mmCIF file of C-alpha atoms in Angstrom:
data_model
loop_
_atom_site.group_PDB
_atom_site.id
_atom_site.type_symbol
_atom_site.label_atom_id
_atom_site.label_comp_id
_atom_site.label_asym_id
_atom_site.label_seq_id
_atom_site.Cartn_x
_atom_site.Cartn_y
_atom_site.Cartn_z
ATOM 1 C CA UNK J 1 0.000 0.000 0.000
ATOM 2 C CA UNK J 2 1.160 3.262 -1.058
ATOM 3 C CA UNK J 3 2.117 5.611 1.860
ATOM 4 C CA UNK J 4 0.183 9.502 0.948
ATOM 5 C CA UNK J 5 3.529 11.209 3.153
ATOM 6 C CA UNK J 6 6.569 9.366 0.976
ATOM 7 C CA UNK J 7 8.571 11.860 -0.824
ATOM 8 C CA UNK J 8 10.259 10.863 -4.117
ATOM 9 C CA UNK J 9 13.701 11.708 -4.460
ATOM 10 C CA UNK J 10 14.573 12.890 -7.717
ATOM 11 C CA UNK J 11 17.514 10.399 -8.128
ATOM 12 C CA UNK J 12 14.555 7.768 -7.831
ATOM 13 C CA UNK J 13 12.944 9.651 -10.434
ATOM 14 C CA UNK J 14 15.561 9.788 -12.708
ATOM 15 C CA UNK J 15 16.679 5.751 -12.158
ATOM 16 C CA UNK J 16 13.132 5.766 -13.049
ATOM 17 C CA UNK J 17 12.661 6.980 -16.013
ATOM 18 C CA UNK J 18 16.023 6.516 -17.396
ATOM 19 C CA UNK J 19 15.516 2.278 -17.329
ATOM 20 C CA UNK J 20 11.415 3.232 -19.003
ATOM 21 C CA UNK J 21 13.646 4.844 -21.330
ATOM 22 C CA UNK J 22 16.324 2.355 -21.835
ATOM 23 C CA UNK J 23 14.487 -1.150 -21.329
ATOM 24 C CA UNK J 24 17.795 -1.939 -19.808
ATOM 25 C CA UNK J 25 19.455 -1.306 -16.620
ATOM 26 C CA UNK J 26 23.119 -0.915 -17.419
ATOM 27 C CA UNK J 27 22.416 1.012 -20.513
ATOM 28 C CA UNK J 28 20.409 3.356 -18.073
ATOM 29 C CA UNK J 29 23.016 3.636 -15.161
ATOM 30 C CA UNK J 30 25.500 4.665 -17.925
ATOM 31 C CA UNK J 31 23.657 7.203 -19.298
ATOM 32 C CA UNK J 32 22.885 8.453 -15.790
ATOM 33 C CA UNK J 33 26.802 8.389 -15.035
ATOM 34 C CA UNK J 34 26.212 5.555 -12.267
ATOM 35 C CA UNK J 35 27.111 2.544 -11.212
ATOM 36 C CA UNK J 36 24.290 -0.523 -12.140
ATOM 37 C CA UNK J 37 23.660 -1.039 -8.112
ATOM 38 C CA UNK J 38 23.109 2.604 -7.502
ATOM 39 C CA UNK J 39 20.448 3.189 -9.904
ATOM 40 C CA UNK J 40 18.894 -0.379 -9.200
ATOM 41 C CA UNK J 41 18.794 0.741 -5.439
ATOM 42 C CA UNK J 42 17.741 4.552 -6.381
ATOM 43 C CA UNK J 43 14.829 2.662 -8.066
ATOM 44 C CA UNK J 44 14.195 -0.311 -5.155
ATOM 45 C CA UNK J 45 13.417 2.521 -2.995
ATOM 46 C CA UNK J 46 11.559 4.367 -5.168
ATOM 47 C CA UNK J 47 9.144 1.354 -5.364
ATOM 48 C CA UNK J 48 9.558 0.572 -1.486
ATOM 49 C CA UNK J 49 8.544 3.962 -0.490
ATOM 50 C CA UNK J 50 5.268 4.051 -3.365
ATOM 51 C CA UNK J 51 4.597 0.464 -2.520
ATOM 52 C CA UNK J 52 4.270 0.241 -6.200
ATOM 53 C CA UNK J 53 6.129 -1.893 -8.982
ATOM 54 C CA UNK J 54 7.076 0.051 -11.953
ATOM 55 C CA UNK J 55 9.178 -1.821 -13.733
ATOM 56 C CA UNK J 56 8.854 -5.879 -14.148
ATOM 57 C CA UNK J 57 12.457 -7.312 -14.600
ATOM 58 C CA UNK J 58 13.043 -10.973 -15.996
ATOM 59 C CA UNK J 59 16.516 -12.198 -16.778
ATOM 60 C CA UNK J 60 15.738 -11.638 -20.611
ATOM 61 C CA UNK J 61 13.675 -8.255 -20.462
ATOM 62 C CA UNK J 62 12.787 -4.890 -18.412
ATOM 63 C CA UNK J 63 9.875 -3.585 -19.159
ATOM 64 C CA UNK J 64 7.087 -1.094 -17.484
ATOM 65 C CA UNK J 65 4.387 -2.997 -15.390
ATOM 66 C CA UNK J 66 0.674 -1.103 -15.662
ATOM 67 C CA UNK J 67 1.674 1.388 -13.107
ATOM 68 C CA UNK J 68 4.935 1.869 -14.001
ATOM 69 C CA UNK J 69 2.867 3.617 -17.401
ATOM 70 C CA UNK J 70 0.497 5.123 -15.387
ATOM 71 C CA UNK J 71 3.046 7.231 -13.345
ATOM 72 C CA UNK J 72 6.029 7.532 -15.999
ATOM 73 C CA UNK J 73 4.102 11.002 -17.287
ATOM 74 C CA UNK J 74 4.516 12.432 -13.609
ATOM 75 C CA UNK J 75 7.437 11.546 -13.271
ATOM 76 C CA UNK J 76 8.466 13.041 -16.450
ATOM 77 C CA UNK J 77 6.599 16.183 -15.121
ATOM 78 C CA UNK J 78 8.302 16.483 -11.910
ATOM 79 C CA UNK J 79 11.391 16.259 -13.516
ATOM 80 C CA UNK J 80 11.023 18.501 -16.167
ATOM 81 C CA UNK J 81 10.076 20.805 -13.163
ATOM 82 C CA UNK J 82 12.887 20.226 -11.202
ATOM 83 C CA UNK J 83 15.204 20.914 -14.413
ATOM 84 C CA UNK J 84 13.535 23.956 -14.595
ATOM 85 C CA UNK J 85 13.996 25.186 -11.084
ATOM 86 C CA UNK J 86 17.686 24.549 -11.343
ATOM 87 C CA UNK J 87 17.894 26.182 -14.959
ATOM 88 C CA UNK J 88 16.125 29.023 -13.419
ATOM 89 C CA UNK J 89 18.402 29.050 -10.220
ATOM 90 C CA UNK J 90 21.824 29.197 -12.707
ATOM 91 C CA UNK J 91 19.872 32.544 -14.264
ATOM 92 C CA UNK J 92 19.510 30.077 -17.747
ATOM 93 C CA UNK J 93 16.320 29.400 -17.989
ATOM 94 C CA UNK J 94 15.959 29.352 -21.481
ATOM 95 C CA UNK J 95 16.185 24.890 -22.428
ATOM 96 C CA UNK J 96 17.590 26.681 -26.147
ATOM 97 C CA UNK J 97 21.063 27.514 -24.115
ATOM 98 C CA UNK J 98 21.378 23.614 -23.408
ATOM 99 C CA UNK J 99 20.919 20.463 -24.952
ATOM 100 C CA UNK J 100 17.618 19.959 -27.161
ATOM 101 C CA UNK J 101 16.819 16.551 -28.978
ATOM 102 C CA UNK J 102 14.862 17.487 -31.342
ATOM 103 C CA UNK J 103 13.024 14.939 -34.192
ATOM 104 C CA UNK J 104 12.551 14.806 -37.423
ATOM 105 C CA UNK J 105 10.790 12.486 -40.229
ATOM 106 C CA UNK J 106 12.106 11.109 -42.926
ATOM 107 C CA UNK J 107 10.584 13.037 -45.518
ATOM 108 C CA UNK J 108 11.431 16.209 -43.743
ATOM 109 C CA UNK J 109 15.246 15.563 -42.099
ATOM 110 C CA UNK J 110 17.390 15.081 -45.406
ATOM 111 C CA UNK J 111 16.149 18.011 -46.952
ATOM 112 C CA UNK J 112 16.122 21.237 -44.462
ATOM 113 C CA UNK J 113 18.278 19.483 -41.669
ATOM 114 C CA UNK J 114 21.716 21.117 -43.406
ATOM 115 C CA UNK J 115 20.182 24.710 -43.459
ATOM 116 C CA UNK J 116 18.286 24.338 -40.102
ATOM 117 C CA UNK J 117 21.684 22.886 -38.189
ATOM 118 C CA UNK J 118 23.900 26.327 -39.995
ATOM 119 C CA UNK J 119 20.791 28.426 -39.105
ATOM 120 C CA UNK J 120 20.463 27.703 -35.306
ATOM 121 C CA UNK J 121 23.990 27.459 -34.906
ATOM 122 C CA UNK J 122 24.192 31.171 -36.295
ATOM 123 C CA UNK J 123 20.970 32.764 -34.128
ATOM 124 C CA UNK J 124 21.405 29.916 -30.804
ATOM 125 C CA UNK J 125 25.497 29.492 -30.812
ATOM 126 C CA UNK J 126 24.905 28.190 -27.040
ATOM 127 C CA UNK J 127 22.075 25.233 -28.188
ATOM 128 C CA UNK J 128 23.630 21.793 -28.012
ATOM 129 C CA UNK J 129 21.106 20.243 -30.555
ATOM 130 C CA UNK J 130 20.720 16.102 -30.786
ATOM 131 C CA UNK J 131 19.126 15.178 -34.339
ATOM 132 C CA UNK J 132 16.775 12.015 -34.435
ATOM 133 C CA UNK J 133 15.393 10.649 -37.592
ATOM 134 C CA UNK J 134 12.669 8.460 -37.288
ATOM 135 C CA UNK J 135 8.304 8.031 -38.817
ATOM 136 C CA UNK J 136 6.171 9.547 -36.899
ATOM 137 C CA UNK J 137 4.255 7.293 -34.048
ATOM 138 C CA UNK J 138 8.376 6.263 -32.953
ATOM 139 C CA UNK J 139 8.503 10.468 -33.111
ATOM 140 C CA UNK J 140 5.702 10.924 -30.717
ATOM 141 C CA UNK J 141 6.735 7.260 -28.424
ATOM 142 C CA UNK J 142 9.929 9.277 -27.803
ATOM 143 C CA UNK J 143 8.131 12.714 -27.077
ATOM 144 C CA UNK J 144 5.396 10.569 -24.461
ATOM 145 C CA UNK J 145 8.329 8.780 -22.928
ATOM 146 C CA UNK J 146 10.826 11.891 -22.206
ATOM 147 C CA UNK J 147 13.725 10.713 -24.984
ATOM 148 C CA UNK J 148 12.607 13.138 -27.425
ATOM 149 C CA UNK J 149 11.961 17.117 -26.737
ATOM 150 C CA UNK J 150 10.560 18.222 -29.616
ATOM 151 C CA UNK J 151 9.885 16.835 -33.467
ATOM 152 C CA UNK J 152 9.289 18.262 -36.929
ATOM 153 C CA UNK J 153 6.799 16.317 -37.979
ATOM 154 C CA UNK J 154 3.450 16.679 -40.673
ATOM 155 C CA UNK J 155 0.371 18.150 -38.448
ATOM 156 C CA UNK J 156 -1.954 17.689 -37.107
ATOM 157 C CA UNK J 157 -0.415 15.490 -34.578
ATOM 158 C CA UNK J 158 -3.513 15.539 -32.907
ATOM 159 C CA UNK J 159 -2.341 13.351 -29.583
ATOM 160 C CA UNK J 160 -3.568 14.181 -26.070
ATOM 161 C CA UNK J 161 -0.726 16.168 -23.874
ATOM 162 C CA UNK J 162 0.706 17.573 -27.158
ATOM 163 C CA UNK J 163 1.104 21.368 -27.906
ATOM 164 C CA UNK J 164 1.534 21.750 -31.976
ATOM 165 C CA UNK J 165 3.059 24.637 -33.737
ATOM 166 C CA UNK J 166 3.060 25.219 -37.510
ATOM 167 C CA UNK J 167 5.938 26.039 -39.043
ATOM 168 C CA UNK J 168 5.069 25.937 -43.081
ATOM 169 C CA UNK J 169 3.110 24.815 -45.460
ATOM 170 C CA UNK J 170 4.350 22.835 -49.034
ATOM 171 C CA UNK J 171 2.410 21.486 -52.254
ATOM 172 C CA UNK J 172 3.187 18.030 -53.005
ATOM 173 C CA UNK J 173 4.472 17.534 -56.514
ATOM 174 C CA UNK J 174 3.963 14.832 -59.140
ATOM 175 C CA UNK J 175 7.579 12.999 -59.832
ATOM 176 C CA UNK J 176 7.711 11.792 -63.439
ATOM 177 C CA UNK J 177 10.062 9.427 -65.346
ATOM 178 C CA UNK J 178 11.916 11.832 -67.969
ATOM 179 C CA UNK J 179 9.775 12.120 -70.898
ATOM 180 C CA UNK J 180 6.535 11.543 -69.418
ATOM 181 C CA UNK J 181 3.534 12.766 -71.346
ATOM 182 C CA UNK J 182 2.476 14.575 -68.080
ATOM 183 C CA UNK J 183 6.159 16.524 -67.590
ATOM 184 C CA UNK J 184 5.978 20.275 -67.291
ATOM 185 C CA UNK J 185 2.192 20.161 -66.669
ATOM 186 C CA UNK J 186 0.902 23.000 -64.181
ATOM 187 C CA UNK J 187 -2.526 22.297 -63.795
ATOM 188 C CA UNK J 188 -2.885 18.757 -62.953
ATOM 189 C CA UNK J 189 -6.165 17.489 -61.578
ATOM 190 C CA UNK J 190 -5.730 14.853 -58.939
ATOM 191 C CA UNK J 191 -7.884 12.912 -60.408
ATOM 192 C CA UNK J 192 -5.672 12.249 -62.789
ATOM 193 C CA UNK J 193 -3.408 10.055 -60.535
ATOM 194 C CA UNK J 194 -6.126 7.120 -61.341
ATOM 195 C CA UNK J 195 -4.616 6.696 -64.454
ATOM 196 C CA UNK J 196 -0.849 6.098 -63.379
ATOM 197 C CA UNK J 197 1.148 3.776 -61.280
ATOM 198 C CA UNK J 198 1.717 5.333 -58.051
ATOM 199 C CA UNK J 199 4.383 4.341 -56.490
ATOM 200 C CA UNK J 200 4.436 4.616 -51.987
ATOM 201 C CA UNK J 201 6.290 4.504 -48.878
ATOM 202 C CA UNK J 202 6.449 1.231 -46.718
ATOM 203 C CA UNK J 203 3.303 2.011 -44.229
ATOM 204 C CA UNK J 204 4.567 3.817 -41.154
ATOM 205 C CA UNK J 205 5.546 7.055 -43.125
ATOM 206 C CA UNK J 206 2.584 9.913 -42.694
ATOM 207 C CA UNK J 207 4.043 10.837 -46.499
ATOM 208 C CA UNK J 208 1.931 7.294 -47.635
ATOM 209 C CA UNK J 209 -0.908 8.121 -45.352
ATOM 210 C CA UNK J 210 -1.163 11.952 -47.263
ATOM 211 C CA UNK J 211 -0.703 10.526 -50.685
ATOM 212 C CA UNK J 212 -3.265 8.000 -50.098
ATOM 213 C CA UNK J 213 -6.145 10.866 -48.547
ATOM 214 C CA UNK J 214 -5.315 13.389 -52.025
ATOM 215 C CA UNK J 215 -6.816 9.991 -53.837
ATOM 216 C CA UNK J 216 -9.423 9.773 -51.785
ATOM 217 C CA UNK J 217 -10.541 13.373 -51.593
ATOM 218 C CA UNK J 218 -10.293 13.708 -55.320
ATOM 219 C CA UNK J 219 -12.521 10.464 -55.673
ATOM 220 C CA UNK J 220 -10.580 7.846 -57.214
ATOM 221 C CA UNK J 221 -8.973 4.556 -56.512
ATOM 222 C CA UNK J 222 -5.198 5.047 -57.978
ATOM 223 C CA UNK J 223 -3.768 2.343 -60.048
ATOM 224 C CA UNK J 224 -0.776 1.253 -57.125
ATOM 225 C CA UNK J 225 2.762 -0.103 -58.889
ATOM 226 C CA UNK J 226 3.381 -3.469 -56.950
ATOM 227 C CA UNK J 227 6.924 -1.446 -55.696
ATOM 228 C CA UNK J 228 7.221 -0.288 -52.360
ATOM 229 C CA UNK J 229 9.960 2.035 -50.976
ATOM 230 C CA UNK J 230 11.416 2.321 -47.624
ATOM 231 C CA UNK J 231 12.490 6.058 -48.143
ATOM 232 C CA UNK J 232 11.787 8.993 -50.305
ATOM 233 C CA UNK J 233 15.041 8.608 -51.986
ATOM 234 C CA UNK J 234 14.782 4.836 -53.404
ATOM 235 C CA UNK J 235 11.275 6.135 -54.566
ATOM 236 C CA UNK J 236 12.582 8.638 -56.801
ATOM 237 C CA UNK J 237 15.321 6.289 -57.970
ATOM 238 C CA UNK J 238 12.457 3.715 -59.436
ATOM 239 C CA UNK J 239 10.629 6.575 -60.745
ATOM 240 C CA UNK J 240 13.817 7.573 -62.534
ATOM 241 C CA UNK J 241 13.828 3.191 -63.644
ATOM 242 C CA UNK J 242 10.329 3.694 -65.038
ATOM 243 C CA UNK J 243 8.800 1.960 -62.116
ATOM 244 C CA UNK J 244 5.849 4.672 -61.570
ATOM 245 C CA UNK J 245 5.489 8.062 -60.251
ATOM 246 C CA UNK J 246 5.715 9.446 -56.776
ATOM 247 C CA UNK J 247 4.341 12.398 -54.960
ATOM 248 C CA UNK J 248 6.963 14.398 -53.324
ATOM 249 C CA UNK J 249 7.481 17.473 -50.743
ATOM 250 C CA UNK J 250 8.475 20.440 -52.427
ATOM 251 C CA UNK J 251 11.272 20.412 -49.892
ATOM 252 C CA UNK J 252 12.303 17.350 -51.839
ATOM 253 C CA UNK J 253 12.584 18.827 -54.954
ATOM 254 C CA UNK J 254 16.077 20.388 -55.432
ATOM 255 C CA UNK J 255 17.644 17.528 -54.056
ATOM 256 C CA UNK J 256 15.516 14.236 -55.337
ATOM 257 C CA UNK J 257 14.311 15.508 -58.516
ATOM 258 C CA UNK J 258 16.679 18.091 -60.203
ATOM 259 C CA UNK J 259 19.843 16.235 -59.342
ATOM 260 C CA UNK J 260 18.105 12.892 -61.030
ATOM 261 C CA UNK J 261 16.682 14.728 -63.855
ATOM 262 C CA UNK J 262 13.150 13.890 -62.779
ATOM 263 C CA UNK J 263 10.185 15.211 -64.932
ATOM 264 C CA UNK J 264 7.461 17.556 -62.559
ATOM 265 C CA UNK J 265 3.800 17.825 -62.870
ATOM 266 C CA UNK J 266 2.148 20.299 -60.378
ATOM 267 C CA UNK J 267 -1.416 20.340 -59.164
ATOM 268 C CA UNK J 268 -4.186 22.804 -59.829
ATOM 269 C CA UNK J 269 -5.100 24.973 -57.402
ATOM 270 C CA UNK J 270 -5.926 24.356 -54.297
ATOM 271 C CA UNK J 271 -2.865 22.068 -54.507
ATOM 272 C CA UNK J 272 -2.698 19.183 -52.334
ATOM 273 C CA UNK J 273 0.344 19.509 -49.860
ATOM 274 C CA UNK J 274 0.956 19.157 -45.613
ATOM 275 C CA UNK J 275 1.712 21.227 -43.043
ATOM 276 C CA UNK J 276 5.012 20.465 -40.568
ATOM 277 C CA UNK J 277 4.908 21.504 -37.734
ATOM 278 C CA UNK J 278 7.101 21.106 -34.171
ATOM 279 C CA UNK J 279 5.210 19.381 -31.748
ATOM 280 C CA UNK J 280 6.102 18.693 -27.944
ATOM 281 C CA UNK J 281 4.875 17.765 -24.326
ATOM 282 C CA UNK J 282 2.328 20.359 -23.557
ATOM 283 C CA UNK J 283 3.805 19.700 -19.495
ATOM 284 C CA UNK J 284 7.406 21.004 -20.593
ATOM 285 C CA UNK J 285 7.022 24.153 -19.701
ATOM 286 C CA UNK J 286 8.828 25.222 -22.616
ATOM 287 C CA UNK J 287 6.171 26.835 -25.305
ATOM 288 C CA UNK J 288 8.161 30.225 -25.215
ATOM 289 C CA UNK J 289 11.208 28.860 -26.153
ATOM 290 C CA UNK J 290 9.748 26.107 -28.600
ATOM 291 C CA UNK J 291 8.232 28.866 -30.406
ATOM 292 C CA UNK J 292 11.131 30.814 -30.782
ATOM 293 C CA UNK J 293 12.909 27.228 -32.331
ATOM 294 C CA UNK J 294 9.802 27.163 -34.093
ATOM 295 C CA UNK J 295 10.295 30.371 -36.008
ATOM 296 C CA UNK J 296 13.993 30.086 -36.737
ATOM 297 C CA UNK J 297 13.203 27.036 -38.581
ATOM 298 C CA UNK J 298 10.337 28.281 -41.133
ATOM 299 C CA UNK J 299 12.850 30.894 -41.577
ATOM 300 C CA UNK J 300 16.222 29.114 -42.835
ATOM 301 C CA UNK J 301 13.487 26.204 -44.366
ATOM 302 C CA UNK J 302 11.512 29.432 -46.504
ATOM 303 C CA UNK J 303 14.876 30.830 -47.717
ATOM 304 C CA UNK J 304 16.034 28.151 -49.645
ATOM 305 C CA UNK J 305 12.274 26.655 -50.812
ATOM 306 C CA UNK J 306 9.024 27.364 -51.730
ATOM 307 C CA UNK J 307 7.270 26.945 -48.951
ATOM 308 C CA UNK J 308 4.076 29.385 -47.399
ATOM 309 C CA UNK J 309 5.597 30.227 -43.641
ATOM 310 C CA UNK J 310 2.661 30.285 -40.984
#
């Protein structure tokens, strides 16, 4: 039974959430700088004082019992609180003077990441920024579980605890084999993707979920090519093999089509497209200074493409 007057200590906390993060207790203790049997006694007492058990342990895997999800949240909370206070105490209490890990999907990272990373090193010189790539639901596993800070990621998000803030909008645009009878067209209809082979992203990748919903909302089934791709860039490559056509970010453009000599078709208006956005834990605490990351990135992202900043 729990005891209502037990205090958590915050290296509890930490041993905590650092082996929910981990699913492994030495890989945990060595991120936390500690020795194995000082975070696995930082975390027996944590349980000992809630009269809880958080995580199950088996000699082949760690994992979070029921409560141990429950509570991870709060305990995320109370330290993000406690980082806070101490921020605040140093006089930094702006999180964009320390270390930010900050996401990114696939269809978004290899094509603003170089002029975002020279941007915020030119306007935040003192943010020590930690770039991971990964699809969207991993994106938001990492924001829920405290390993990620903040993502870029296609909105709306729409998850509970989330705070979401647009950055830019982008058309989509019709990749072409060279020569294609469609190449140079400006005024596509949508509906005319039920007459070609469109190729798409392994499930997982929002990019597949979007070109799928254009079919839909303009009506038609679309003839799907049997060829799957794990990533934007093999996509374009079997486009460029005659393989289909792909829809692509206009973000993508420079990069996947003009360096492979790709033919472009681009939609009447209103053409279809997604908004990114960066998304993170609405308990942070840190909307100010998300905001300001926020900006800095439609900025360096709108100078080198054609993209509508919001």
């Amino acid at each position: 039974m729990t005891d209502a007057s037990y205090q958590p200590t915050l290296a509890g906390l930490r041993a905590f959430a650092a082996v929910a993060e981990k699913h492994h207790f030495s890989l945990a203790a060595a991120g936390l700088g500690l020795s194995q049997s000082t975070l696995s006694q930082a975390l027996s007492s944590l349980e000992a004082g809630l009269g809880v058990q958080l995580i199950e342990r088996s000699t082949r895997r760690v994992f979070l019992t029921a409560e141990g999800q429950q509570l991870l949240p709060h305990a995320h909370a109370v330290l993000d609180a406690a980082a806070q206070f101490s921020a605040a105490a140093a006089g930094v209490a702006d999180p964009l003077q320390g270390a930010v890990r900050l996401g990114l999907i696939p269809t978004v990272a290899p094509y603003v990441l170089p002029a975002v990373l020279a941007g915020l090193a030119e306007e935040l010189p003192e943010l020590n920024l930690r770039v991971i790539e990964d699809q969207t639901e991993r994106l938001l596993t990492g924001l829920r579980e405290g390993a990620v800070d903040a993502a870029v990621m296609a909105l709306p998000a729409d998850v509970p605890a989330m705070t979401e803030i647009p950055i830019y909008d982008e058309d989509f645009v019709l990749a072409l084999p060279p020569g294609h009878a469609l190449a140079g067209k400006r005024r596509l209809p949508p509906a005319a993707l039920a007459d070609l082979p469109l190729l798409l992203l392994d499930e997982g990748h929002c990019l597949r979920d979007q070109t799928l919903e254009i079919c839909r909302n303009a009506g038609v089934r679309a003839e799907l090519a049997t060829t799957r791709a794990a990533s934007l860039a093999t996509a374009v490559q079997c486009v460029n093999g005659g393989l289909g056509v792909t829809l692509i970010p206009q973000t993508a453009v420079a990069v996947e089509a003009e360096r492979n000599g790709l033919a472009l078709a681009r939609f009447a208006p209103p053409q279809p497209g997604r908004r990114i956005g960066l998304v993170f834990r609405s308990s942070s605490g840190r909307e100010e200074s998300y905001r300001r990351l926020a900006r800095i990135v439609g900025k360096v992202v709108a100078a080198g493409h054609r993209v509508d900043l919001l």
